[in-house]
Structure formats: structure tokens, C-alpha cells
Short mmCIF file of C-alpha atoms and ligand atoms in Angstrom, two decimals:
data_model
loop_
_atom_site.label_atom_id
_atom_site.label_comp_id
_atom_site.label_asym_id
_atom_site.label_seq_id
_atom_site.Cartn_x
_atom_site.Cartn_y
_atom_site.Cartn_z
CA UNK A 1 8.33 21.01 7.10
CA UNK A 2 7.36 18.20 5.14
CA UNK A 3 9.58 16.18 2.62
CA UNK A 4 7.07 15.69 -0.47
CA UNK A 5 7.45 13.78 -3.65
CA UNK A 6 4.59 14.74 -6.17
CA UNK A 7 3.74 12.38 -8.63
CA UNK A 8 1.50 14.27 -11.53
CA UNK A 9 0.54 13.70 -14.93
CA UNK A 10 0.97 17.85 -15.30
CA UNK A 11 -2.44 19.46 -16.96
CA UNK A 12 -4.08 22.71 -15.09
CA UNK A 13 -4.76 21.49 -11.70
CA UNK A 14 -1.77 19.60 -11.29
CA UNK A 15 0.04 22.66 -11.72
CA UNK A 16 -1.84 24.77 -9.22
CA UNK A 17 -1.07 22.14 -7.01
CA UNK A 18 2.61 22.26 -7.86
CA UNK A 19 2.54 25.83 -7.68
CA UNK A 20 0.91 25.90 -3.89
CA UNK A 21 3.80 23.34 -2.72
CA UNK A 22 6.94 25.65 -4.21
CA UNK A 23 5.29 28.40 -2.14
CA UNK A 24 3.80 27.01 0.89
CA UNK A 25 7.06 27.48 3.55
CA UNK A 26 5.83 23.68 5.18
CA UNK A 27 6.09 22.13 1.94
CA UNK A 28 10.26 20.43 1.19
CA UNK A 29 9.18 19.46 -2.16
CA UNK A 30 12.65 17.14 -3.03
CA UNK A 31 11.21 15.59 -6.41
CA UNK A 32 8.31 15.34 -9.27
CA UNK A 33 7.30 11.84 -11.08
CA UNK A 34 5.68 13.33 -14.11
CA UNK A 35 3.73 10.16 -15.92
CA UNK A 36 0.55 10.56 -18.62
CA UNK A 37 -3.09 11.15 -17.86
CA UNK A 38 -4.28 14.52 -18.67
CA UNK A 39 -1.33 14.90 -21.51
CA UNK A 40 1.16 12.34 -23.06
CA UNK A 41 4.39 11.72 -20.52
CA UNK A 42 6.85 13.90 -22.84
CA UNK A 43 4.33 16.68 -22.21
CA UNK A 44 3.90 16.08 -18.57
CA UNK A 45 7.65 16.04 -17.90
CA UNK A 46 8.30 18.89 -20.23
CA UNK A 47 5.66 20.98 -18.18
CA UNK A 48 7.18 20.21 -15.23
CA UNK A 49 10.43 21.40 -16.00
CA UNK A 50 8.71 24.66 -17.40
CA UNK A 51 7.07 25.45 -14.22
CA UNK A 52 9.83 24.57 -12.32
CA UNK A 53 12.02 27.01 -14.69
CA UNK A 54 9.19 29.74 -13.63
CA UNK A 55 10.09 29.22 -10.34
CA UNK A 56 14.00 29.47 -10.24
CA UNK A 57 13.48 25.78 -8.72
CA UNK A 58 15.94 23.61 -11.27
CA UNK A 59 17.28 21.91 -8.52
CA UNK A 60 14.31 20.05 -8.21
CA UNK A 61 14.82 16.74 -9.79
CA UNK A 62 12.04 15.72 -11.99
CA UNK A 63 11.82 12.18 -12.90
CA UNK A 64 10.25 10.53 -15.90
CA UNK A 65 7.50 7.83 -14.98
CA UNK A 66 5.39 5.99 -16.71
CA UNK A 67 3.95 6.52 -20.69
CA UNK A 68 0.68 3.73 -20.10
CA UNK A 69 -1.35 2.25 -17.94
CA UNK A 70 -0.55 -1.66 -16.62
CA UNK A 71 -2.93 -2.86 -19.22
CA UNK A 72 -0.94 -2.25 -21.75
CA UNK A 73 -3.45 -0.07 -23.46
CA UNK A 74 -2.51 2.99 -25.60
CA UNK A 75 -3.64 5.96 -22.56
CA UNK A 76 -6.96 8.81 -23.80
CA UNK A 77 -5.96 12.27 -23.02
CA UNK A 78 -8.00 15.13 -22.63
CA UNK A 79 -7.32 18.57 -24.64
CA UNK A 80 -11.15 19.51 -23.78
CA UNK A 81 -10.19 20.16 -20.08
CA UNK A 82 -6.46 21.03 -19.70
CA UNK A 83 -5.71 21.80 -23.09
CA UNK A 84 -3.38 20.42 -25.96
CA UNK A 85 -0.01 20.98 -24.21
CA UNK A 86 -1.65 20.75 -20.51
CA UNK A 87 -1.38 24.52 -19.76
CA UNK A 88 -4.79 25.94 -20.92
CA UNK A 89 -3.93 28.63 -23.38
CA UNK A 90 -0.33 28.34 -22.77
CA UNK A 91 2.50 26.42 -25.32
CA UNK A 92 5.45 25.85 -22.97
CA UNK A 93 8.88 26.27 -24.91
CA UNK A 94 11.40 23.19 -24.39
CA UNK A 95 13.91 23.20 -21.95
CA UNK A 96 16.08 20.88 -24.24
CA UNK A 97 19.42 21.16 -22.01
CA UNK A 98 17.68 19.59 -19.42
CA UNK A 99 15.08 17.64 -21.41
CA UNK A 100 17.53 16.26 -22.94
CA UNK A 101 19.25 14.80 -19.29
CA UNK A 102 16.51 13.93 -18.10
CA UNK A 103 16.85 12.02 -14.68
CA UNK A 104 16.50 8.13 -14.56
CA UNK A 105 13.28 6.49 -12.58
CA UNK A 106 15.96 4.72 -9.89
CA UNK A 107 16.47 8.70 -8.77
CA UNK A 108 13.30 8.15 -6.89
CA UNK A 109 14.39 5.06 -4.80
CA UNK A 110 17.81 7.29 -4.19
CA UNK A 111 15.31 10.08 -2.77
CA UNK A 112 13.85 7.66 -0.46
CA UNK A 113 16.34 5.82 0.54
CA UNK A 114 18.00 9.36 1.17
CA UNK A 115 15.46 10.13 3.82
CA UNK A 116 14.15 7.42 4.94
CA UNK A 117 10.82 7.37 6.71
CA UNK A 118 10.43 10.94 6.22
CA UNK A 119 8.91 11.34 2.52
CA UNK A 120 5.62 11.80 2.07
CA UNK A 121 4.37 10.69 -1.42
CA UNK A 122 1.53 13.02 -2.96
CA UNK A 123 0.15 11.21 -6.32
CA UNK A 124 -2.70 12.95 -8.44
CA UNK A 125 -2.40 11.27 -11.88
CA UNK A 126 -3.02 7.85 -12.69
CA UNK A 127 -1.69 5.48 -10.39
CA UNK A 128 0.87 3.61 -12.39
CA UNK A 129 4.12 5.00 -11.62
CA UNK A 130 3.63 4.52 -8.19
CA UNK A 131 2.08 1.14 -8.51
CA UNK A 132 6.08 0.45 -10.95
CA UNK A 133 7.75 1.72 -8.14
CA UNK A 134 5.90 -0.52 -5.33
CA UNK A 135 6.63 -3.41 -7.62
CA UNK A 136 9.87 -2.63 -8.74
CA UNK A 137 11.10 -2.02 -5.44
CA UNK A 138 8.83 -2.96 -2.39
CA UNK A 139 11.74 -3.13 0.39
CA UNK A 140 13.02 0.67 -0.50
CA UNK A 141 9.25 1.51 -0.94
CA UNK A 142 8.36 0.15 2.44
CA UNK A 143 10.52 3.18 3.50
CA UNK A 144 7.91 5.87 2.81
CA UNK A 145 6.22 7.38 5.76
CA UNK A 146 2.54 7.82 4.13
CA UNK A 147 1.11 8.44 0.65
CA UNK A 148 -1.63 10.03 -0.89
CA UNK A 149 -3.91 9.64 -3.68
CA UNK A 150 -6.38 11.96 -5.66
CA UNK A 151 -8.82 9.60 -7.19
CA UNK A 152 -11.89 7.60 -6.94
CA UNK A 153 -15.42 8.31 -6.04
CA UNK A 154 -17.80 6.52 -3.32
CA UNK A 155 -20.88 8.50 -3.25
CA UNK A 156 -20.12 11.35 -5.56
CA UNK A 157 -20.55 9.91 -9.18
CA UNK A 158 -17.43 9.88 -11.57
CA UNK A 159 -16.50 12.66 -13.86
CA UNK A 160 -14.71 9.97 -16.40
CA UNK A 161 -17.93 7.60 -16.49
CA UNK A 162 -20.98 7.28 -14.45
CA UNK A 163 -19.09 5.79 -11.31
CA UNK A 164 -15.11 6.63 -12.41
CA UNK A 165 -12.80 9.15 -11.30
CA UNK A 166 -10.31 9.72 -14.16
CA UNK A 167 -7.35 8.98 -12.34
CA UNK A 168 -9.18 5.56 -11.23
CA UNK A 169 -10.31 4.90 -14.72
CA UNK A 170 -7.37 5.80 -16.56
CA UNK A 171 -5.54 3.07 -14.69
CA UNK A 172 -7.71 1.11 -12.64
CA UNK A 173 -5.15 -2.24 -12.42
CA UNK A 174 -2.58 0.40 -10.82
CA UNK A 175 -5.48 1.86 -8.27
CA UNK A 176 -6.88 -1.22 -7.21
CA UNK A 177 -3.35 -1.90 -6.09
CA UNK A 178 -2.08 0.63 -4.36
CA UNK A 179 -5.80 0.81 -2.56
CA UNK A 180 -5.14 -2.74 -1.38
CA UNK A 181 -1.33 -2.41 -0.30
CA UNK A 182 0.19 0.35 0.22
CA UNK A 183 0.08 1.14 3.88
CA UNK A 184 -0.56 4.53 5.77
CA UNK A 185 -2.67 5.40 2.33
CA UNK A 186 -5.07 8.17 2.40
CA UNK A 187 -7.43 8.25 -0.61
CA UNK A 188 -8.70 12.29 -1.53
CA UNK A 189 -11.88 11.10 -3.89
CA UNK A 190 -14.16 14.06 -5.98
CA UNK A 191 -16.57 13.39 -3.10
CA UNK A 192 -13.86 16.27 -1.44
CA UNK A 193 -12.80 17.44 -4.38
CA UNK A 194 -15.33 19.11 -6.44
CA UNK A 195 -16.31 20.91 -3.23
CA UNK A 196 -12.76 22.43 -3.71
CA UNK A 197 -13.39 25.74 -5.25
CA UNK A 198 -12.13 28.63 -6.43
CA UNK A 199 -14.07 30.82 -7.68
CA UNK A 200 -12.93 33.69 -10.21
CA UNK A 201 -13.22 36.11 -7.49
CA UNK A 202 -10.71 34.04 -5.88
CA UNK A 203 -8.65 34.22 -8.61
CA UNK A 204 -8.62 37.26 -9.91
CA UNK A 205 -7.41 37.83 -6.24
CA UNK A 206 -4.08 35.94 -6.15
CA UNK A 207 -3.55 37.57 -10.14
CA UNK A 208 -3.42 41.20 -8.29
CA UNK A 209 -1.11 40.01 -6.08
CA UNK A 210 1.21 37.35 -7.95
CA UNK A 211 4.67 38.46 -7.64
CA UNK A 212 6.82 35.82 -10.06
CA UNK A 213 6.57 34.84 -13.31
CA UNK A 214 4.74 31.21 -12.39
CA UNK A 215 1.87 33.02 -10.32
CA UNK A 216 1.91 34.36 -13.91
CA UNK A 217 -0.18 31.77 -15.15
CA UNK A 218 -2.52 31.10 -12.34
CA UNK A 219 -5.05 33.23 -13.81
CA UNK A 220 -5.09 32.26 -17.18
CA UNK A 221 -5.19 28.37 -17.12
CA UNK A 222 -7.57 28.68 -14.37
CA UNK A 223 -9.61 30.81 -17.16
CA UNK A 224 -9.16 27.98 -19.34
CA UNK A 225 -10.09 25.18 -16.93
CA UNK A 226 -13.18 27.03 -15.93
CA UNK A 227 -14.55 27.51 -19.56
CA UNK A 228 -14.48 23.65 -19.48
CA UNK A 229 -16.22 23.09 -16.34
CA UNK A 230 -18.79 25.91 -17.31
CA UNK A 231 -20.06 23.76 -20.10
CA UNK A 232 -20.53 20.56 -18.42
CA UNK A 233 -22.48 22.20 -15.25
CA UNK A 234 -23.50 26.07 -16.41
CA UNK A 235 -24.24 27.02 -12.61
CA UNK A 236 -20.77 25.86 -11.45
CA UNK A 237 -19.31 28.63 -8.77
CA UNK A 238 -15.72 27.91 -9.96
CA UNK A 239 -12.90 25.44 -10.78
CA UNK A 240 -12.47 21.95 -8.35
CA UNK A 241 -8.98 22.17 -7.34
CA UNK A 242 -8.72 18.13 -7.39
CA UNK A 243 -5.06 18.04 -7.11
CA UNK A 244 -4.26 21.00 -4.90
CA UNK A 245 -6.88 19.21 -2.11
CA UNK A 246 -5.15 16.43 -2.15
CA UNK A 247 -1.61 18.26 -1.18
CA UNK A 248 -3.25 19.97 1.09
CA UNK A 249 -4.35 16.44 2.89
CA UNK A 250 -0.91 16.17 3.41
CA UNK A 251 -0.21 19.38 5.56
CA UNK A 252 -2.64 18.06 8.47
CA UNK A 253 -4.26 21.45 8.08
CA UNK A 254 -6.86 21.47 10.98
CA UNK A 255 -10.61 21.05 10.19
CA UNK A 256 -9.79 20.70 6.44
CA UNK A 257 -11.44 17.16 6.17
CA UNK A 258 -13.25 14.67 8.05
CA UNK A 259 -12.34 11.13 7.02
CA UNK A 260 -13.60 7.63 7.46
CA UNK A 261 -11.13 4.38 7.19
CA UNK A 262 -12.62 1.76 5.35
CA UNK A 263 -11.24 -1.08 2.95
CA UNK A 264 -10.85 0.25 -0.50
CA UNK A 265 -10.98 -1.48 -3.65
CA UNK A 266 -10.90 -0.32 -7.77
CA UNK A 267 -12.63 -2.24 -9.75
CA UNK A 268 -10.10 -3.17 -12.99
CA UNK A 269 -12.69 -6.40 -14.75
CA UNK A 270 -16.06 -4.90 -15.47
CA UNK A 271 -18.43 -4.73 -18.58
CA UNK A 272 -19.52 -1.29 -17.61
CA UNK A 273 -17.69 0.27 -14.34
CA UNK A 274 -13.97 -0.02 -14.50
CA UNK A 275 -12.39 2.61 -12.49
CA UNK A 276 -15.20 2.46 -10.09
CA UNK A 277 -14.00 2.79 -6.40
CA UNK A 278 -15.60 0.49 -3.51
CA UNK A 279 -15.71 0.78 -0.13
CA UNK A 280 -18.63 -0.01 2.25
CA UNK A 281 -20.62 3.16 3.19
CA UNK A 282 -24.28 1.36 3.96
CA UNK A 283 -25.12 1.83 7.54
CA UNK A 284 -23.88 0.43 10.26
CA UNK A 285 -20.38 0.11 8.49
CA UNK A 286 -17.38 1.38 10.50
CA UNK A 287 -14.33 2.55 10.18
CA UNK A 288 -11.88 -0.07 9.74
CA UNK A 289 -8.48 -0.47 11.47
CA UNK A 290 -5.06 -2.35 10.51
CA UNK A 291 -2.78 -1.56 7.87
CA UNK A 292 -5.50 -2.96 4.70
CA UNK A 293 -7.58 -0.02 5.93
CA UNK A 294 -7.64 3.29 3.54
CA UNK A 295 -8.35 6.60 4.96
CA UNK A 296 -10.71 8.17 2.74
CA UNK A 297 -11.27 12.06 2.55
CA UNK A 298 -15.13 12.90 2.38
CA UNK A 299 -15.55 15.99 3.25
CA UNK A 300 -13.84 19.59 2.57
CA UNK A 301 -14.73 22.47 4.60
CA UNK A 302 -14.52 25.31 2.04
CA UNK A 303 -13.92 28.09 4.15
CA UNK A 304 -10.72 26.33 5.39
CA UNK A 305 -9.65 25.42 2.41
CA UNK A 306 -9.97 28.98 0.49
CA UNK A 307 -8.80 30.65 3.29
CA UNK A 308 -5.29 28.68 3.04
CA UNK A 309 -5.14 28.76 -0.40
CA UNK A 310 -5.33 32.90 -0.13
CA UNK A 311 -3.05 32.87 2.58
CA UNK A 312 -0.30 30.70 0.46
CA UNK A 313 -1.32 31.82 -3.19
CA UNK A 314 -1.48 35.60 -2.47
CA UNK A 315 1.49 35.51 -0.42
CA UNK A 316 0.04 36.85 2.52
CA UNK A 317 2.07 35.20 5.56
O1 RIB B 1 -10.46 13.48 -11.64
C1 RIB B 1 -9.57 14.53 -11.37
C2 RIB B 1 -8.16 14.15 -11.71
O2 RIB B 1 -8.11 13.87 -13.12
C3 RIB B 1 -7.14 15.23 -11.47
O3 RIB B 1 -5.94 14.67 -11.02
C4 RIB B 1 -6.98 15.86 -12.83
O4 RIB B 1 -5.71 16.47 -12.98
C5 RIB B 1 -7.19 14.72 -13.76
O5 RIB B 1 -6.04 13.99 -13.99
CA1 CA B 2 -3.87 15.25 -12.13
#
């Protein structure tokens, strides 16, 4: 069983995400940094505590992280694709008792310290909450067994520009920095990702057989995220579970990926590609070793990866 921290900026796939992880019996899941990205951070963090409340899983600690990128700049959110509150159709009420105590950032560097060397840190929203913590605290931080990142795009072109991933581009002084130091890194890019699938057959599948009141809402913000994804590319099959794929990196589920190691830099300075993710792909480049080197997820075998995803989401175990 793994000890996971999720960071998320909580819109649609974000939540499927969290949802696999409170399900999936190899999954500890001890705490949730919920920062902005898809939605503002109050949103995030109240979403967070919604699902959670769906779940009968309050004694999750969710921690608040950050409201804007390093930069400075005021954050862009996107209603198009997760909707105004984050949840598709859905307008989550406000847990205020617990809103209103919300825990304090330093509960993540108790977590860690807590179990040292045994957390594994899961982060699909914009990088800057974990690049705070790294900064904040590098000796506790040190203390984290491996980390990984939905975000970028080598080959694949971006879905935020022409060449940026939106969790690169949304932050791309906070990517470019945890792609050059944080150690044991593995980077989960759309060139995995947006073979990630699931189709409405899928889900119609898990709604027959959801059993709680957060399988609940599998169905219909999936509904909602697909309507989105239907209008930029009419002939898509289904929805790219970006966030869930990454998780699933985590679980060392066999033949899920093949991966390359390479160095990996974000580009944070440019006229007209910040947010754009580098590594060297030409031929004849090889996979790097050492602790600079990134491994990169570029490939998801389908088949493995619905299969699981039935297996967890439909509770068939
Ligand atoms: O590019 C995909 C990523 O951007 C996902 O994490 C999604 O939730 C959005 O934040
Ligand atoms: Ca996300």
C-alpha cells in the first residue's frame, strides 16, 4: 500500500483521479494540497472537502496551497472545460465547519516528516505548491521517496498553446523547477495522457455499478467534460483522464507505460512558448542517468489502463 499525497487544483479530472485513489485498496491516501488552476484555490479546496464528504473520508486532511503562480500574475481559469465551480454540472454546497478550520500548509511537512521516506507525492495542477514547499522547506522535502507530475508535452503538441500543457503553462517558473531538482521525479506529459480514455461506454459502465454517493457523480461530470472535448476534436472516442494516469504511474501497474529518462526543462522566458517542455528526443539521444535525470511517461497502453480503471471504478475486486 502506498502512502500518497495528491496535490490538485480540483476540476473534473482531478476528481476522477481522487475518486480512483479513495477506492483503489493500494492507494493510503494521508493528505490533499488543493491550489488553483482549473478553478480559483477557495473552489479547489472547497471541492475537495465535498468529495471527501461523499466519501465518509473527513479524516483526510486537506491542506490549502497556493492562490498564484510564482510570477506573481493574477492565474486564467477555465469554466469551458471543468465548469464554473470545477464539478461539471454540479454546485457543491459549503462545508463551512470545516472550511472554516481549514488546515495550515506546515500540516504537509508534519505528514512527511511523519513517514519519512515513505510518501509518494502525486501533483496534477500547476506546479507551485510543490515548488513553495521545496523552497520553503528543502531538508523535510528531501524526505519524500518519489514524486510525480501531470504536465508538459514533448512530441504531443499542448492543449493550453501550440507547445504548452496547462499545468506547464499555468506556472511554468514552478515546472521548470521541480523538472530540474526534485529527485526520483517522474513527469506523466499529454503525450500519455490523451491516449487515456474513457469512453462513454466505459462510463456508463461504472454508473450501473456505483455504489456511494461520490461514484454518484462520475457519470455526470464526465458528461460534462466530454461535451468540451467533443467540440475541440468532434471524432474524439472519449474523455483523457490526465490526472487519473498520472496516479496510476504511481501504482507500478505492469505494462501501463514505457518511459524514457532524459533531462527535462520548462521553458518560463519566451515571446511565444512559455510552458513549453524540453527534453532531447532527436535520435541517437539516450536515456539519461543521475539524479538531474526525469523519467518521462510516453506511452499508455489502453487496454491496461481501462481494464484497471473497471476493475477499481466498478468495484469489481
Ligand atoms: O493539461 C491537463 C491538466 O490541466 C490536468 O491536470 C487538468 O486537470 C488541467 O489542470
Ligand atoms: Ca488537474
Amino acid at each position: 500500500m502506498k502512502k500518497i499525497i495528491l496535490f490538485a487544483d480540483t476540476g473534473i479530472d482531478d476528481s476522477i483521479a481522487l475518486t480512483y485513489a479513495l477506492k483503489n485498496p493500494e492507494v493510503d491516501l494521508i493528505g490533499v494540497v488543493s491550489g488553483y488552476g482549473n478553478i480559483d484555490r477557495e473552489k479547489a479546496y472547497r471541492n475537495v472537502e465535498y468529495l471527501l464528504e461523499l466519501a465518509g473520508r473527513t479524516d483526510i486532511p486537506v491542506i490549502a496551497g497556493a492562490t498564484r503562480p510564482l510570477s506573481g500574475e493574477e492565474p486564467v481559469f477555465f469554466p469551458e472545460i471543468h465548469g464554473m465551480e470545477g464539478l461539471g454540472p454540479i454546485d457543491p454546497p459549503i462545508p463551512e465547519e470545516r472550511y472554516a478550520n481549514r488546515t495550515n500548509f506546515s500540516k504537509l511537512f508534519n505528514l512527511i516528516k511523519d513517514n519519512r521516506h515513505e510518501i509518494t507525492i502525486v501533483n496534477v495542477g500547476r506546479c507551485t505548491s510543490l515548488a513553495i514547499a521545496h523552497y520553503l522547506s528543502p531538508d523535510v522535502m528531501q524526505d519524500v521517496k518519489e514524486t510525480y507530475v501531470m504536465g508538459g508535452a514533448f512530441i504531443e503538441p499542448g492543449n493550453a498553446t501550440e507547445v504548452a500543457e496547462a499545468n506547464f503553462y499555468g506556472d511554468p517558473l514552478a515546472a521548470n523547477f521541480v523538472c530540474r531538482n526534485v529527485v526520483n521525479l517522474t513527469v506523466v506529459p499529454l503525450d500519455a495522457t490523451m491516449d487515456a480514455l474513457l469512453t462513454p461506454g466505459v462510463v456508463n459502465l461504472i454508473d450501473t455499478r456505483s455504489d456511494s454517493p461520490l461514484e454518484e457523480i462520475i457519470k455526470p461530470i464526465l458528461d460534462f467534460y466530454y461535451d468540451y472535448y467533443r467540440q475541440q476534436d468532434p471524432g474524439i472516442p472519449g474523455t483523457p483522464q490526465h490526472d487519473l494516469a498520472a496516479l496510476m504511474a504511481a501504482l507500478d501497474i505492469s505494462g501501463l507505460y514505457e518511459y524514457k529518462k532524459r533531462k527535462v526543462k520548462v521553458e518560463y522566458k519566451g515571446k511565444f512558448t512559455d510552458g513549453q517542455s524540453i527534453a532531447d528526443f532527436r535520435p541517437g539521444s539516450d536515456n539519461c542517468f543521475g539524479p538531474e535525470c526525469t523519467r518521462i511517461a510516453l506511452k499508455i497502453n489502453q487496454n491496461v489502463f481501462v481494464s484497471n480503471v473497471l476493475k477499481i471504478l466498478t468495484n469489481d475486486r
